[in-house]
Every structure is written in C-alpha cells, then in structure tokens.
Short mmCIF file of C-alpha atoms in Angstrom, two decimals:
data_model
loop_
_atom_site.label_atom_id
_atom_site.label_comp_id
_atom_site.label_asym_id
_atom_site.label_seq_id
_atom_site.Cartn_x
_atom_site.Cartn_y
_atom_site.Cartn_z
CA LEU A 215 37.29 -16.99 -9.35
CA TYR A 216 34.16 -17.85 -7.45
CA ASP A 217 35.81 -17.62 -4.03
CA ASP A 218 37.49 -14.41 -5.03
CA ALA A 219 34.13 -12.92 -6.02
CA HIS A 220 33.02 -13.37 -2.43
CA ALA A 221 36.03 -11.42 -1.23
CA ARG A 222 35.51 -8.57 -3.68
CA VAL A 223 31.84 -8.24 -2.79
CA GLY A 224 32.77 -8.47 0.88
CA ASP A 225 35.24 -5.61 0.50
CA PHE A 226 32.55 -3.58 -1.22
CA ILE A 227 30.33 -3.68 1.87
CA GLY A 228 32.96 -3.96 4.59
CA ALA A 229 32.43 -7.62 5.30
CA ASP A 230 34.67 -10.69 5.43
CA TRP A 231 34.54 -12.95 2.40
CA ASP A 232 32.90 -15.74 4.38
CA GLU A 233 30.15 -13.49 5.62
CA VAL A 234 28.99 -13.10 2.02
CA VAL A 235 26.48 -15.69 0.82
CA PHE A 236 25.64 -15.66 -2.87
CA THR A 237 21.98 -16.13 -3.72
CA LYS A 238 20.03 -15.66 -6.91
CA ASN A 239 18.63 -12.27 -5.85
CA ALA A 240 17.76 -10.13 -2.82
CA THR A 241 14.46 -11.98 -2.47
CA GLU A 242 16.20 -15.30 -1.98
CA ALA A 243 18.59 -13.60 0.46
CA LEU A 244 15.68 -12.32 2.55
CA ASN A 245 14.10 -15.76 2.46
CA LEU A 246 17.35 -17.24 3.71
CA ALA A 247 17.31 -14.87 6.66
CA ALA A 248 13.67 -15.73 7.36
CA PHE A 249 14.07 -19.49 7.07
CA SER A 250 17.45 -19.94 8.67
CA TYR A 251 17.33 -17.29 11.32
CA ALA A 252 13.77 -16.23 12.08
CA LEU A 253 12.16 -19.65 11.93
CA ASP A 254 14.72 -21.08 14.31
CA THR A 255 14.96 -18.30 16.86
CA LEU A 256 11.50 -16.81 17.20
CA SER A 257 8.72 -18.21 19.31
CA ALA A 258 5.08 -17.42 20.02
CA ASP A 259 5.94 -14.75 22.57
CA ASP A 260 8.10 -12.86 20.14
CA GLU A 261 7.39 -10.06 17.71
CA ILE A 262 8.74 -9.14 14.32
CA LEU A 263 8.73 -5.41 13.59
CA LEU A 264 8.70 -4.26 9.96
CA THR A 265 7.95 -0.85 8.50
CA GLY A 266 5.04 0.33 6.41
CA MET A 267 7.26 0.83 3.38
CA GLU A 268 8.62 -2.68 2.95
CA HIS A 269 8.90 -4.63 -0.29
CA HIS A 270 6.94 -7.86 -0.67
CA SER A 271 10.23 -9.75 -0.50
CA MET A 272 10.69 -8.61 3.10
CA ILE A 273 7.02 -8.94 4.03
CA VAL A 274 6.02 -12.32 2.62
CA PRO A 275 8.90 -14.38 4.07
CA MET A 276 8.35 -12.71 7.44
CA GLN A 277 4.64 -13.50 7.27
CA TYR A 278 5.66 -17.12 6.86
CA ALA A 279 8.11 -16.92 9.76
CA ALA A 280 5.42 -15.39 11.96
CA GLU A 281 2.89 -17.99 10.93
CA LYS A 282 5.20 -20.91 11.58
CA THR A 283 6.61 -19.68 14.88
CA GLY A 284 3.40 -18.17 16.18
CA SER A 285 5.14 -14.83 16.62
CA THR A 286 3.38 -11.54 15.94
CA LEU A 287 4.11 -9.41 12.91
CA ARG A 288 3.86 -5.66 13.45
CA TYR A 289 4.42 -2.61 11.32
CA ALA A 290 5.88 0.78 12.21
CA ASP A 291 4.02 3.70 10.62
CA ILE A 292 5.21 6.12 8.00
CA ASN A 293 4.81 9.85 8.35
CA ASP A 294 2.77 11.80 5.82
CA ASP A 295 5.95 12.98 4.15
CA GLY A 296 7.08 9.39 3.56
CA THR A 297 9.72 9.24 6.25
CA LEU A 298 9.66 6.54 8.91
CA ASP A 299 7.85 7.50 12.10
CA MET A 300 10.66 6.83 14.55
CA ASP A 301 8.41 7.57 17.51
CA ASP A 302 6.17 4.78 16.36
CA VAL A 303 9.18 2.53 15.89
CA HIS A 304 10.23 3.13 19.49
CA ALA A 305 6.66 2.68 20.68
CA LYS A 306 6.42 -0.68 18.97
CA LEU A 307 9.88 -1.95 19.90
CA SER A 308 10.09 -3.87 23.12
CA ASP A 309 11.93 -6.75 24.70
CA ARG A 310 9.42 -8.99 22.96
CA THR A 311 10.82 -7.90 19.60
CA GLY A 312 13.01 -10.66 18.22
CA LEU A 313 13.65 -9.27 14.78
CA VAL A 314 13.40 -5.93 13.03
CA GLY A 315 13.17 -5.82 9.26
CA CYS A 316 13.58 -2.61 7.35
CA THR A 317 14.44 -1.27 3.97
CA HIS A 318 17.47 0.98 3.77
CA VAL A 319 16.06 2.94 0.85
CA SER A 320 12.38 2.73 -0.16
CA ASN A 321 11.97 1.69 -3.79
CA VAL A 322 8.72 3.66 -3.95
CA LEU A 323 9.24 6.73 -1.78
CA GLY A 324 12.98 7.21 -2.16
CA THR A 325 13.21 7.59 1.62
CA VAL A 326 16.59 6.80 3.12
CA ASN A 327 16.00 5.24 6.52
CA PRO A 328 18.25 5.77 9.56
CA VAL A 329 19.41 2.17 9.62
CA ARG A 330 22.10 2.65 12.25
CA ASP A 331 19.57 4.20 14.63
CA LEU A 332 17.18 1.35 13.93
CA ALA A 333 19.94 -1.21 14.49
CA ASP A 334 20.94 0.39 17.78
CA ALA A 335 17.34 0.48 18.93
CA ALA A 336 16.81 -3.15 17.91
CA HIS A 337 19.96 -4.28 19.69
CA GLU A 338 19.02 -2.42 22.84
CA HIS A 339 15.99 -4.66 23.03
CA GLY A 340 17.92 -7.78 22.26
CA ALA A 341 16.58 -8.01 18.72
CA LYS A 342 18.45 -8.53 15.46
CA ILE A 343 17.94 -6.42 12.36
CA VAL A 344 17.66 -7.57 8.77
CA VAL A 345 18.18 -4.79 6.26
CA ASP A 346 16.84 -4.78 2.72
CA GLY A 347 19.67 -3.12 0.84
CA ALA A 348 18.34 -3.77 -2.67
CA GLN A 349 17.89 -0.08 -3.37
CA SER A 350 20.74 1.24 -1.21
CA VAL A 351 23.82 -0.88 -1.94
CA PRO A 352 23.76 0.04 -5.65
CA HIS A 353 23.26 3.75 -4.92
CA LEU A 354 25.29 4.77 -1.91
CA PRO A 355 28.33 3.65 0.08
CA VAL A 356 27.24 0.88 2.44
CA ASP A 357 29.40 -0.47 5.23
CA VAL A 358 27.83 -3.20 7.30
CA ASN A 359 29.93 -2.22 10.32
CA GLU A 360 28.72 1.36 10.18
CA LEU A 361 25.16 0.16 9.87
CA ASP A 362 25.74 -2.58 12.44
CA ALA A 363 23.33 -4.68 10.41
CA ASP A 364 22.96 -8.29 11.44
CA PHE A 365 21.82 -9.19 7.94
CA LEU A 366 21.89 -7.25 4.69
CA ALA A 367 20.33 -8.38 1.43
CA PHE A 368 20.86 -6.97 -2.05
CA SER A 369 20.72 -7.86 -5.75
CA GLY A 370 23.33 -7.70 -8.46
CA HIS A 371 21.07 -6.59 -11.27
CA LYS A 372 20.44 -3.18 -9.73
CA MET A 373 24.15 -2.50 -9.54
CA LEU A 374 25.23 -3.21 -13.09
CA GLY A 375 25.62 -6.91 -12.35
CA PRO A 376 23.86 -9.78 -14.08
CA THR A 377 20.37 -10.94 -13.20
CA GLY A 378 20.37 -14.09 -11.13
CA THR A 379 22.81 -12.75 -8.56
CA GLY A 380 22.13 -11.61 -5.04
CA VAL A 381 23.82 -11.47 -1.68
CA LEU A 382 22.98 -12.10 1.93
CA TYR A 383 25.51 -10.66 4.33
CA GLY A 384 25.28 -11.96 7.88
CA LYS A 385 27.46 -11.39 10.94
CA LYS A 386 29.81 -14.35 11.12
CA GLN A 387 28.70 -15.41 14.55
CA LEU A 388 25.06 -15.49 13.43
CA LEU A 389 25.75 -17.38 10.23
CA ALA A 390 27.93 -19.86 12.09
CA ASN A 391 25.06 -20.76 14.41
CA MET A 392 22.34 -20.90 11.78
CA GLU A 393 21.09 -24.05 10.15
CA PRO A 394 21.16 -24.09 6.35
CA PHE A 395 18.26 -22.99 4.19
CA LEU A 396 18.82 -25.04 1.04
CA ARG A 397 20.51 -28.39 1.33
CA GLY A 398 22.38 -30.81 -0.90
CA GLY A 399 25.71 -30.88 -2.62
CA ASP A 400 28.55 -28.49 -1.79
CA MET A 401 27.12 -27.29 1.50
CA ILE A 402 28.25 -30.49 3.24
CA THR A 403 31.57 -32.02 4.21
CA ARG A 404 30.42 -35.54 4.90
CA VAL A 405 27.14 -37.35 4.22
CA THR A 406 26.06 -40.77 5.43
CA GLU A 407 22.68 -42.36 4.94
CA HIS A 408 21.07 -40.58 7.84
CA ASP A 409 23.38 -37.73 8.61
CA ALA A 410 25.24 -34.82 7.11
CA GLU A 411 27.88 -32.43 8.36
CA TRP A 412 27.76 -28.85 7.21
CA ASN A 413 30.50 -27.17 5.31
CA ASP A 414 32.22 -23.99 6.45
CA LEU A 415 30.97 -20.51 5.74
CA PRO A 416 29.81 -19.33 3.35
CA TRP A 417 29.42 -22.68 1.58
CA LYS A 418 27.01 -23.94 4.22
CA PHE A 419 24.44 -21.64 2.63
CA GLU A 420 25.30 -22.24 -1.00
CA ALA A 421 23.85 -25.58 -2.01
CA GLY A 422 24.35 -27.06 -5.45
CA THR A 423 26.29 -25.83 -8.41
CA PRO A 424 26.66 -22.09 -8.03
CA ASN A 425 25.96 -19.39 -10.55
CA VAL A 426 29.66 -18.99 -11.27
CA ALA A 427 29.14 -16.90 -14.36
CA GLY A 428 26.86 -14.63 -12.40
CA ALA A 429 29.33 -14.28 -9.55
CA VAL A 430 32.10 -13.30 -11.93
CA GLY A 431 29.78 -10.71 -13.45
CA LEU A 432 28.82 -9.38 -10.04
CA ALA A 433 32.46 -9.06 -9.00
CA ALA A 434 33.20 -7.19 -12.22
CA ALA A 435 30.31 -4.82 -11.47
CA VAL A 436 31.67 -4.24 -7.98
CA ASP A 437 35.12 -3.48 -9.36
CA TYR A 438 33.63 -0.97 -11.78
CA LEU A 439 31.61 0.75 -9.08
CA GLU A 440 34.65 0.90 -6.79
CA GLU A 441 36.49 2.66 -9.58
CA VAL A 442 33.70 5.17 -10.10
CA GLY A 443 33.30 5.51 -6.35
CA MET A 444 30.02 5.00 -4.52
CA GLY A 445 30.25 8.52 -3.12
CA ALA A 446 30.12 9.84 -6.67
CA VAL A 447 27.27 7.49 -7.61
CA ASN A 448 25.35 8.67 -4.57
CA ARG A 449 25.85 12.36 -5.28
CA HIS A 450 24.91 11.93 -8.92
CA THR A 451 21.75 9.88 -8.41
CA ARG A 452 20.54 11.93 -5.48
CA THR A 453 20.94 15.12 -7.45
CA LEU A 454 18.92 13.73 -10.34
CA GLY A 455 16.29 12.21 -8.09
CA THR A 456 15.83 15.36 -6.06
CA GLU A 457 15.68 17.57 -9.13
CA ALA A 458 13.16 15.27 -10.79
CA TYR A 459 11.10 15.34 -7.59
CA ARG A 460 11.11 19.15 -7.56
CA ARG A 461 10.26 19.51 -11.23
CA LEU A 462 7.40 17.02 -11.13
CA ARG A 463 6.05 18.45 -7.92
CA GLY A 464 5.79 21.79 -9.71
CA ILE A 465 3.52 20.46 -12.45
CA ASP A 466 -0.22 21.01 -11.97
CA GLY A 467 -1.99 17.70 -12.20
CA VAL A 468 0.95 15.67 -10.92
CA THR A 469 1.32 14.25 -7.42
CA VAL A 470 4.71 13.14 -6.13
CA TYR A 471 5.29 10.76 -3.24
CA GLY A 472 7.93 10.66 -0.55
CA PRO A 473 10.18 13.23 1.09
CA GLU A 474 12.28 15.85 -0.67
CA GLU A 475 15.36 14.44 1.03
CA ARG A 476 15.69 11.28 -1.01
CA SER A 477 17.66 8.78 -3.00
CA GLY A 478 17.67 8.71 -6.79
CA LEU A 479 14.07 7.90 -7.64
CA VAL A 480 10.68 9.54 -7.71
CA SER A 481 7.21 8.02 -7.83
CA PHE A 482 4.37 10.08 -9.19
CA THR A 483 0.82 10.00 -10.52
CA VAL A 484 -0.84 12.06 -13.24
CA ASP A 485 -4.45 13.09 -12.60
CA GLY A 486 -6.88 11.25 -14.81
CA ALA A 487 -4.27 8.83 -16.09
CA HIS A 488 -3.56 5.30 -14.98
CA PRO A 489 0.13 4.78 -14.21
CA HIS A 490 0.35 2.08 -16.86
CA ASP A 491 -0.92 4.52 -19.42
CA VAL A 492 1.62 7.08 -18.19
CA SER A 493 4.32 4.43 -18.56
CA SER A 494 3.25 3.51 -22.08
CA PHE A 495 3.02 7.20 -23.00
CA LEU A 496 6.51 7.94 -21.67
CA ASN A 497 7.82 4.77 -23.28
CA GLU A 498 6.71 6.07 -26.69
CA ARG A 499 8.83 9.15 -25.97
CA GLY A 500 11.91 7.10 -25.17
CA ILE A 501 11.56 7.29 -21.40
CA ALA A 502 11.47 4.09 -19.37
CA VAL A 503 9.58 4.22 -16.09
CA ARG A 504 7.81 1.50 -14.17
CA GLY A 505 4.11 1.63 -13.38
CA GLY A 506 2.34 -0.35 -10.72
CA HIS A 507 2.52 -1.12 -7.04
CA HIS A 508 6.27 -1.79 -7.21
CA CYS A 509 5.93 -4.87 -5.04
CA ALA A 510 4.79 -2.79 -2.10
CA GLN A 511 1.04 -3.17 -1.98
CA PRO A 512 0.69 -2.43 1.74
CA LEU A 513 2.46 0.87 1.11
CA ALA A 514 0.21 1.57 -1.89
CA ASP A 515 -2.79 0.93 0.37
CA THR A 516 -1.42 3.39 2.93
CA LEU A 517 -0.83 6.03 0.27
CA GLY A 518 -4.35 5.42 -1.01
CA VAL A 519 -3.02 5.03 -4.53
CA PRO A 520 -3.21 1.59 -6.13
CA ALA A 521 -0.37 2.33 -8.49
CA THR A 522 2.21 4.96 -9.31
CA ALA A 523 4.71 5.59 -12.07
CA ARG A 524 8.32 5.60 -10.94
CA ALA A 525 11.41 7.13 -12.50
CA SER A 526 14.62 5.70 -11.10
CA PHE A 527 18.04 7.19 -11.87
CA TYR A 528 21.42 5.56 -12.01
CA LEU A 529 24.95 6.60 -12.82
CA TYR A 530 24.31 6.60 -16.56
CA ASN A 531 21.38 9.03 -16.40
CA THR A 532 21.79 12.75 -17.00
CA MET A 533 20.16 16.02 -16.04
CA ASP A 534 19.15 16.34 -19.66
CA GLU A 535 17.01 13.27 -19.14
CA VAL A 536 15.37 14.90 -16.13
CA ASP A 537 14.44 17.76 -18.48
CA ARG A 538 12.99 15.28 -20.94
CA LEU A 539 11.05 13.54 -18.21
CA GLU A 540 9.57 16.85 -17.09
CA GLY A 541 8.58 17.71 -20.65
CA ALA A 542 6.98 14.36 -21.35
CA VAL A 543 5.06 14.33 -18.07
CA LYS A 544 3.73 17.83 -18.84
CA GLU A 545 2.60 16.47 -22.19
CA ALA A 546 0.93 13.52 -20.51
CA VAL A 547 -0.96 15.86 -18.18
CA GLU A 548 -2.35 17.71 -21.18
CA VAL A 549 -3.18 14.62 -23.21
CA PHE A 550 -4.98 12.86 -20.39
CA SER A 551 -6.82 15.85 -18.96
CA MET B 208 -2.30 3.71 -38.20
CA SER B 209 0.15 5.46 -36.00
CA ARG B 210 2.84 4.06 -33.79
CA GLN B 211 1.55 6.01 -30.88
CA LEU B 212 -1.03 4.44 -28.63
CA TYR B 213 -2.80 7.44 -27.25
CA GLU B 214 -4.39 8.79 -30.36
CA GLU B 215 -7.49 10.91 -30.24
CA LYS B 216 -9.87 8.00 -30.72
CA ILE B 217 -8.62 6.12 -27.69
CA LEU B 218 -8.49 9.24 -25.55
CA GLU B 219 -12.05 10.19 -26.49
CA HIS B 220 -13.36 6.77 -25.59
CA TYR B 221 -11.37 6.83 -22.38
CA GLN B 222 -12.56 10.23 -21.27
CA GLU B 223 -16.14 9.85 -22.40
CA PRO B 224 -16.84 6.15 -22.63
CA HIS B 225 -19.94 4.90 -24.44
CA ASN B 226 -22.21 2.38 -22.77
CA GLU B 227 -21.12 2.92 -19.21
CA GLY B 228 -23.52 1.61 -16.63
CA THR B 229 -25.42 -1.45 -15.57
CA ILE B 230 -28.61 -2.92 -16.98
CA ASP B 231 -31.19 -3.90 -14.37
CA ASP B 232 -32.64 -7.33 -14.94
CA ALA B 233 -29.98 -8.10 -17.50
CA ASP B 234 -30.26 -11.27 -19.54
CA MET B 235 -26.51 -11.81 -19.39
CA ASP B 236 -23.66 -10.63 -17.20
CA ALA B 237 -19.99 -11.32 -16.51
CA HIS B 238 -17.18 -9.87 -14.44
CA VAL B 239 -13.57 -9.76 -15.64
CA GLU B 240 -10.34 -8.48 -14.14
CA ASN B 241 -6.81 -7.78 -15.19
CA PRO B 242 -4.74 -7.99 -12.01
CA HIS B 243 -1.69 -6.46 -13.65
CA CYS B 244 -3.39 -3.11 -14.22
CA GLY B 245 -6.14 -3.36 -11.68
CA ASP B 246 -8.73 -3.18 -14.48
CA ALA B 247 -12.06 -4.66 -13.43
CA PHE B 248 -15.32 -4.57 -15.37
CA THR B 249 -18.80 -6.00 -15.11
CA PHE B 250 -20.64 -6.38 -18.38
CA THR B 251 -24.42 -6.63 -18.56
CA ALA B 252 -26.56 -7.09 -21.65
CA ALA B 253 -30.18 -7.45 -22.71
CA LEU B 254 -31.06 -9.99 -25.36
CA ASP B 255 -33.95 -9.55 -27.77
CA ASP B 256 -34.60 -12.42 -30.14
CA GLY B 257 -30.92 -13.30 -30.43
CA ILE B 258 -29.90 -9.65 -30.83
CA ILE B 259 -27.97 -7.75 -28.16
CA SER B 260 -30.46 -4.96 -27.70
CA ASP B 261 -28.51 -3.22 -24.96
CA ILE B 262 -25.05 -3.66 -23.47
CA ARG B 263 -23.22 -1.81 -20.72
CA PHE B 264 -20.00 -1.99 -18.76
CA GLU B 265 -19.15 -0.72 -15.31
CA GLY B 266 -15.87 -0.59 -13.45
CA GLU B 267 -12.35 0.81 -13.27
CA GLY B 268 -9.55 0.56 -15.71
CA CYS B 269 -6.66 2.04 -17.59
CA ALA B 270 -7.19 4.06 -20.75
CA LEU B 271 -6.70 1.09 -23.05
CA SER B 272 -9.16 -1.18 -21.29
CA ILE B 273 -11.85 1.48 -20.99
CA ALA B 274 -11.46 2.61 -24.58
CA SER B 275 -11.66 -1.00 -25.69
CA ALA B 276 -14.82 -1.61 -23.68
CA SER B 277 -16.41 1.56 -25.00
CA MET B 278 -15.66 0.72 -28.62
CA LEU B 279 -16.47 -2.96 -28.45
CA THR B 280 -19.81 -2.58 -26.68
CA GLU B 281 -20.72 -0.02 -29.30
CA ARG B 282 -19.78 -2.46 -32.00
CA VAL B 283 -21.74 -5.45 -30.72
CA GLU B 284 -24.83 -3.44 -29.81
CA GLU B 285 -27.83 -4.13 -32.01
CA ARG B 286 -26.09 -7.13 -33.53
CA PRO B 287 -26.64 -10.89 -33.29
CA VAL B 288 -25.12 -12.40 -30.19
CA GLU B 289 -22.95 -14.77 -32.29
CA ASP B 290 -21.04 -11.75 -33.59
CA ALA B 291 -19.94 -10.94 -30.08
CA ILE B 292 -17.73 -13.99 -29.72
CA ASP B 293 -14.65 -15.19 -31.59
CA VAL B 294 -13.51 -11.62 -32.02
CA GLY B 295 -9.82 -11.89 -32.78
CA GLN B 296 -6.89 -9.89 -31.43
CA GLU B 297 -6.35 -8.34 -34.87
CA ASP B 298 -9.97 -7.15 -34.95
CA ILE B 299 -9.59 -5.41 -31.60
CA LEU B 300 -6.29 -3.74 -32.57
CA ASP B 301 -7.89 -2.65 -35.83
CA MET B 302 -10.93 -1.30 -34.04
CA MET B 303 -8.76 0.75 -31.73
CA GLY B 304 -6.40 1.93 -34.43
CA ILE B 305 -3.40 0.34 -32.74
CA GLN B 306 -0.42 -1.08 -34.55
CA LYS B 307 0.58 -4.42 -33.07
CA ASP B 308 4.21 -3.52 -32.46
CA ALA B 309 3.21 -0.32 -30.67
CA VAL B 310 1.89 -2.40 -27.78
CA ALA B 311 4.03 -3.85 -25.02
CA PRO B 312 2.93 -7.47 -24.51
CA VAL B 313 1.85 -6.69 -20.98
CA ARG B 314 -0.72 -4.13 -22.24
CA MET B 315 -2.42 -6.66 -24.53
CA LYS B 316 -4.40 -7.90 -21.56
CA CYS B 317 -5.78 -4.40 -21.09
CA ILE B 318 -6.70 -4.16 -24.75
CA LEU B 319 -8.40 -7.56 -24.83
CA LEU B 320 -10.17 -7.39 -21.48
CA ALA B 321 -13.47 -6.15 -22.93
CA ARG B 322 -13.40 -8.85 -25.60
CA ASP B 323 -12.82 -11.47 -22.91
CA GLY B 324 -15.57 -10.03 -20.74
CA ILE B 325 -18.18 -9.97 -23.48
CA GLU B 326 -17.23 -13.46 -24.62
CA ALA B 327 -17.46 -14.75 -21.06
CA MET B 328 -20.85 -13.17 -20.71
CA VAL B 329 -22.23 -14.71 -23.89
CA ASN B 330 -20.71 -18.12 -23.26
CA LYS B 331 -22.06 -18.21 -19.74
CA ASP B 332 -25.54 -17.74 -21.02
CA ALA B 333 -25.19 -20.31 -23.80
#
C-alpha cells in the first residue's frame, strides 16, 4: 500500500515511483533539498538565487544552507504588478549560481511563474532548480519533465489529502548521489557499530516508521483528483480567482495584490481595517479567509503592507461564493470606514 | 450581547480611541506586543497618591486591541492603581460586549493586550 502510494503520486506528477520521497509536508521536503543537496554541493564561491515572492519554507532553509556553506543568497525582484522580473532574474543568474529556488505559484500574489524558463536559464548556468509546488500541484497539471525541475516540493493537505503528508520529487540521478537528510531505521540496508549502508531510493530519504495512514490518504486524494482532472481543477479555480480579483479590485476602499493573470487566490486589504479584523468579520458571515503575512514576510515588506487578507479557491468553491465574498467585503468597507 | 464582534461600541473605540498619546514624565510605562497581529502599544500613566490620574496608550493595532485599550484606559483612569491589575478575561469581554464563543482563540491575545500592558506597567513600578 505504502509503496504503491509512491507510484500513484509519481504518476500524478510524471515521475518514477522511486523519485518520490514522502515527507510530512512541503516544508520538510524543502529542508531535505537544502540539507541533502545544497549543503553538500555549494561552496563559498557559489550563489543561491531565490525570488522576492518566496515562502518562509523556501527562504529559511536556504538561509541556513548559505550560512553553512558560505555561499551568497540573492533575490530576484518582482515587478509592480506582482509578476517575476525575468530581466532581473537573468541579470542575477551567472555561472556562480549553484541553485535557483522559486515558487511555481505565489501563495500571496497568485502569480504563476514561468518555471520551465527559469529551469532552462538555471541549467544553462550549470545550476539546479528547486521548485516550491505547494500552491501549484494541487491547482494545475504539473509534470516534472515539462518543468524540467530538479526538485519539486508539495503538501498533501492542500490537495484534499491528510495533514502530515508532503512530497519531495528529485531527479533520480540527483537523489542517487545525495546523502540522506534524516537517518535511522528503514533508510539503511546494513548497520555495524561504526558504519551504515544506505537503502535504495526512495527509502534512503525516509527514515523511521512512515506515515502509512497519511500516504494512503494522499494516494486516495491523487486518485480523486485524477478522476476530476487537473485541467478542470485549474480552469475552475482560475476562473473563480480571476473573477474575485476583478470584483474586489472594483470596490472603493479595497486594494488587491498581484497580477490579473493568476491562479485561484486573491489577497486584498480594506482601508482602515486590519486584515485580522477583516478575517474575523468575514468569518462571522460564513466566509473563511486567512489574514496575515502568509509566511512571506519579505514579500509583505516589499509590498509595504504588513498583512493582507487572502481568499483562496478550490474545486469545491462556487461563483456564488465569489458573489458572497464581494458582498461581505463591501460591507466590511462600510463598517470600518 | 451579540454574536458579532464588530458592534458599534468596538468600532467607535477603534475609530476614535480615548486616551491616545504619551504622557511626558510618566510615573509608569510599559510596552507590549502581539506578534500574531502586529499590535504594539506603549502605555504611560501618571500616579497621584495611589490613583491613576492620567493614562495613555500609543501604537498600532487591530480593531480589537485598540478598542480594548481605549475602553480599559478609560476604566482605570481616576481609580486606585490596585484596580488596574488582576482584571480577568471575563471582565474584558464584558467590557467590550463580546460573547466568549464569538472570539476565535487567536484573537483573544488582541483583546487582552491592553490588560496585559497595563498590568505590566503597574507591576513594573511596584
């Protein structure tokens, strides 16, 4: 069951079953990439290039990798409209770049980044690319071969799976050459007092008793999504997200963030109201949004807004709910003005 | 009491808070923060024979924290300093007209920040 779950998740993203490492979430997956790949391959002459819209779970492990290896951490700028400044990316990419880290879809701005272009650019300079797919894999069809991602991380709980499940995909050749992250039982074949031999992929990276129940749940979620079709999920959530963006943008006293061309979420602020108050207010009206920095404080700093409220849509949301959101936000504008 | 948080009373105190400012040469002061919301206040007070003769707060916060600070400073003003501590959660909710189950646990910190700030201020001086 557990092995099979690897295969089903692999199929979902176009990977082999043994290129799929189960973790407890996307954060752990990104840490695995940082510890097992970055720490071992980067040196003081190297650079890590991230973008200005990364999640803390990409940033903080890479800060550690930079600190420990002496490499330099750099950030590519975002344009005013919330898209990635590709000119700046190319300006900051060089043969010194050892690793590029980028989010596929921004969990704050809704921006969908040109991952394949970024991967090609990274590879041209001899760098690898680690992609944060936490917001993309649940929302749109993702094929690791099309993206040519060296690593891809995502979580189960955003894609109808249980909490406590996550995945790191890595190209087989990379994973085969990497040292483990977590060590102990199950990731070994033979242990003596002073030595241990690593198990095959993907077990080398799955130490200890696995979250079997979680894996079964994740595989079930994948099966369900395959049935619905990720193309359909994408169309549905994008439509809702874009419509919500347009409606909110049209309300006086509301500011929206990110480009019109977006995935299924929209972050916004209401003049004179703290995003947590907006969240509580909407909550009272049966609408669940999240308020805060959304684990992207550097991005919040860039936007000049310490916190925003964010409405995120999934396959179970409806256009009717977009109407309700619009109505409730209009009400909030009045109440807080 | 209503199930809705943002009743008139809270909104009024949020939009036009009482006791905003800083007292020069204050007898007591304290700074408190709620990292979750980004609320941050500095309380200052003047003491006159064991009575809080003047009390102000300055800073940034969400509607609940500001309303709470506005109402609580108003309440402890002109009263013995002992009355400003050991104010319970129930008292604060009552003061603000909030029903306990209308508040998400994470917002309690916002609601209680002023209480914590004033208590810290008084206890520091003690």
